[in-house]
């Protein structure tokens, strides 16, 4: 992987760059649509590629390991071939998904024992076997196995957990050296900063991660229920320390406003289930605020879903029609809303990039944050 930092904004810490991998280029800042089980939910490849047009999407080790399982993925020749996606893929390590299984998992120094959400069977993830699993899935970017602490989290737990995540990182790195790439292209490994909402822990973790000398770095453990201001404060502490010449990925963040504010703090990569999950509940993100399309007020509003027309669904269908699809519980409604929201998120980060390159990011960002805060 190669990272060219094109420009750093003069009035914020926002950056524009280009990541190059064996599956093409990724222009940063970037939003990566989430395709947990090898599908961006409800979206065909044609729409994903031609309309939403992301340079990279995400998959999840936890879900793919449980289903379809490693045998099938290996026989398919990896996830790219299995789902017929020839651009970049990043897989999360399962650290966060296992954390979300609270009550159905046990964490110790060796790894995490957990109960499958599918059939209740028991499994054990370790830093070593998760690296092997990510080799088999075959994404372009693979993540360290970490523990994401909940919020709030007491200081001593956060500190012990952070140190364990650091020890797990060493195990990930030494194991990866023993397991070669499987499919003829390179995989970039990303370590993850933890440390909950404690400034000193975040600093310590950022230094540890920076010193591990990997080609890109990630920040985890945020957007887990803490106030946005606390998230921004932690991002700022960490981006001060992480090397400038390597991409920075803030995991699982967030609302369109969260994304712009974190771009301003020096983050390059984002992912979040919000655009697809909220779409399935009838929530649409637009440049002028959020819409709950189920609301009665849209019943006879025959204007386009979004006049900006970022994706074809935006001008193809009216708000009244989309509201009708949701009222009738038609699956097309969820599909249209998902395409709209993903198109908007990818557009938003592309637009941020344009403004960083043009030198007016800060002004644009402040204006967008104000606009997007509305409920329409
Ligand atoms: N760790 C991992 N994946 C994640 C997170 C984390 O802390 C988060 C936290 N927002 C989202 N996804 N491995």
PDB file of C-alpha atoms in Angstrom, residues 34 36 58-63 66 90-105 107 111-115 117 125-126 130-131 134 143-151 161 164-165 168 190 192-194 202 218-226 231 249-254 271-274 277:
ATOM      1  CA  UNK A  34     -20.451  -1.532   5.345  1.00  0.00           C
ATOM      2  CA  UNK A  36     -21.046  -7.029   6.950  1.00  0.00           C
ATOM      3  CA  UNK A  58     -16.102  -3.194   4.443  1.00  0.00           C
ATOM      4  CA  UNK A  59     -16.653  -6.797   5.481  1.00  0.00           C
ATOM      5  CA  UNK A  60     -16.693  -8.389   8.923  1.00  0.00           C
ATOM      6  CA  UNK A  61     -14.493 -11.256  10.039  1.00  0.00           C
ATOM      7  CA  UNK A  62     -16.927 -12.334  12.747  1.00  0.00           C
ATOM      8  CA  UNK A  63     -19.902 -12.683  10.413  1.00  0.00           C
ATOM      9  CA  UNK A  66     -19.582 -17.911  10.992  1.00  0.00           C
ATOM     10  CA  UNK A  90     -11.344  -3.848   4.342  1.00  0.00           C
ATOM     11  CA  UNK A  91     -12.268  -6.429   6.954  1.00  0.00           C
ATOM     12  CA  UNK A  92     -12.786  -5.616  10.605  1.00  0.00           C
ATOM     13  CA  UNK A  93     -11.234  -8.150  12.936  1.00  0.00           C
ATOM     14  CA  UNK A  94     -14.259  -9.121  14.977  1.00  0.00           C
ATOM     15  CA  UNK A  95     -13.013  -7.231  18.036  1.00  0.00           C
ATOM     16  CA  UNK A  96     -16.013  -4.942  17.929  1.00  0.00           C
ATOM     17  CA  UNK A  97     -18.613  -7.535  16.902  1.00  0.00           C
ATOM     18  CA  UNK A  98     -17.542  -9.799  19.742  1.00  0.00           C
ATOM     19  CA  UNK A  99     -17.759  -6.796  22.109  1.00  0.00           C
ATOM     20  CA  UNK A 100     -21.343  -6.255  20.946  1.00  0.00           C
ATOM     21  CA  UNK A 101     -22.183  -9.810  22.063  1.00  0.00           C
ATOM     22  CA  UNK A 102     -21.991  -8.792  25.730  1.00  0.00           C
ATOM     23  CA  UNK A 103     -23.320 -11.654  27.841  1.00  0.00           C
ATOM     24  CA  UNK A 104     -22.403 -14.204  25.173  1.00  0.00           C
ATOM     25  CA  UNK A 105     -18.619 -13.850  25.353  1.00  0.00           C
ATOM     26  CA  UNK A 107     -12.485 -12.248  27.263  1.00  0.00           C
ATOM     27  CA  UNK A 111      -8.534 -14.405  23.341  1.00  0.00           C
ATOM     28  CA  UNK A 112     -12.328 -14.268  23.283  1.00  0.00           C
ATOM     29  CA  UNK A 113     -14.667 -17.217  23.706  1.00  0.00           C
ATOM     30  CA  UNK A 114     -18.086 -16.464  22.257  1.00  0.00           C
ATOM     31  CA  UNK A 115     -21.413 -17.949  21.370  1.00  0.00           C
ATOM     32  CA  UNK A 117     -25.594 -15.396  17.306  1.00  0.00           C
ATOM     33  CA  UNK A 125     -11.001 -15.964  18.574  1.00  0.00           C
ATOM     34  CA  UNK A 126      -7.347 -15.240  19.250  1.00  0.00           C
ATOM     35  CA  UNK A 130      -8.155 -13.914  13.470  1.00  0.00           C
ATOM     36  CA  UNK A 131      -5.107 -13.024  11.333  1.00  0.00           C
ATOM     37  CA  UNK A 134      -8.432 -12.468   7.499  1.00  0.00           C
ATOM     38  CA  UNK A 143      -7.510  -5.041  11.167  1.00  0.00           C
ATOM     39  CA  UNK A 144      -5.779  -5.935  14.411  1.00  0.00           C
ATOM     40  CA  UNK A 145      -7.703  -7.951  16.997  1.00  0.00           C
ATOM     41  CA  UNK A 146      -8.537  -5.530  19.806  1.00  0.00           C
ATOM     42  CA  UNK A 147     -10.890  -5.050  22.697  1.00  0.00           C
ATOM     43  CA  UNK A 148     -13.343  -2.177  22.260  1.00  0.00           C
ATOM     44  CA  UNK A 149     -14.256  -0.970  25.759  1.00  0.00           C
ATOM     45  CA  UNK A 150     -17.809   0.158  26.523  1.00  0.00           C
ATOM     46  CA  UNK A 151     -18.818   3.658  27.620  1.00  0.00           C
ATOM     47  CA  UNK A 161      -7.781  -3.518  28.384  1.00  0.00           C
ATOM     48  CA  UNK A 164      -4.008  -6.241  26.513  1.00  0.00           C
ATOM     49  CA  UNK A 165      -4.918  -4.773  23.096  1.00  0.00           C
ATOM     50  CA  UNK A 168      -2.566  -8.697  21.205  1.00  0.00           C
ATOM     51  CA  UNK A 190      -3.874  -1.727  10.597  1.00  0.00           C
ATOM     52  CA  UNK A 192      -6.013   0.063  16.510  1.00  0.00           C
ATOM     53  CA  UNK A 193      -5.661   2.750  19.209  1.00  0.00           C
ATOM     54  CA  UNK A 194      -7.839   2.179  22.296  1.00  0.00           C
ATOM     55  CA  UNK A 202      -5.258   7.623  24.453  1.00  0.00           C
ATOM     56  CA  UNK A 218      -6.904   3.109  13.196  1.00  0.00           C
ATOM     57  CA  UNK A 219      -8.753   4.519  16.192  1.00  0.00           C
ATOM     58  CA  UNK A 220     -11.294   2.308  17.942  1.00  0.00           C
ATOM     59  CA  UNK A 221     -13.375   2.529  21.091  1.00  0.00           C
ATOM     60  CA  UNK A 222     -15.175   5.739  20.114  1.00  0.00           C
ATOM     61  CA  UNK A 223     -18.796   6.365  19.103  1.00  0.00           C
ATOM     62  CA  UNK A 224     -19.865   3.823  21.723  1.00  0.00           C
ATOM     63  CA  UNK A 225     -22.247   6.169  23.545  1.00  0.00           C
ATOM     64  CA  UNK A 226     -19.977   9.009  24.701  1.00  0.00           C
ATOM     65  CA  UNK A 231     -15.201  11.742  20.925  1.00  0.00           C
ATOM     66  CA  UNK A 249      -9.154   5.363  10.096  1.00  0.00           C
ATOM     67  CA  UNK A 250     -11.779   6.195  12.732  1.00  0.00           C
ATOM     68  CA  UNK A 251     -13.796   3.026  13.200  1.00  0.00           C
ATOM     69  CA  UNK A 252     -17.598   3.013  13.248  1.00  0.00           C
ATOM     70  CA  UNK A 253     -18.170   6.784  13.027  1.00  0.00           C
ATOM     71  CA  UNK A 254     -20.785   8.162  12.587  1.00  0.00           C
ATOM     72  CA  UNK A 271     -17.242   3.415   8.100  1.00  0.00           C
ATOM     73  CA  UNK A 272     -20.609   3.168   9.786  1.00  0.00           C
ATOM     74  CA  UNK A 273     -23.806   1.136   9.555  1.00  0.00           C
ATOM     75  CA  UNK A 274     -25.839   4.299  10.109  1.00  0.00           C
ATOM     76  CA  UNK A 277     -29.434   0.807   9.157  1.00  0.00           C
TER      77      UNK A 277
END
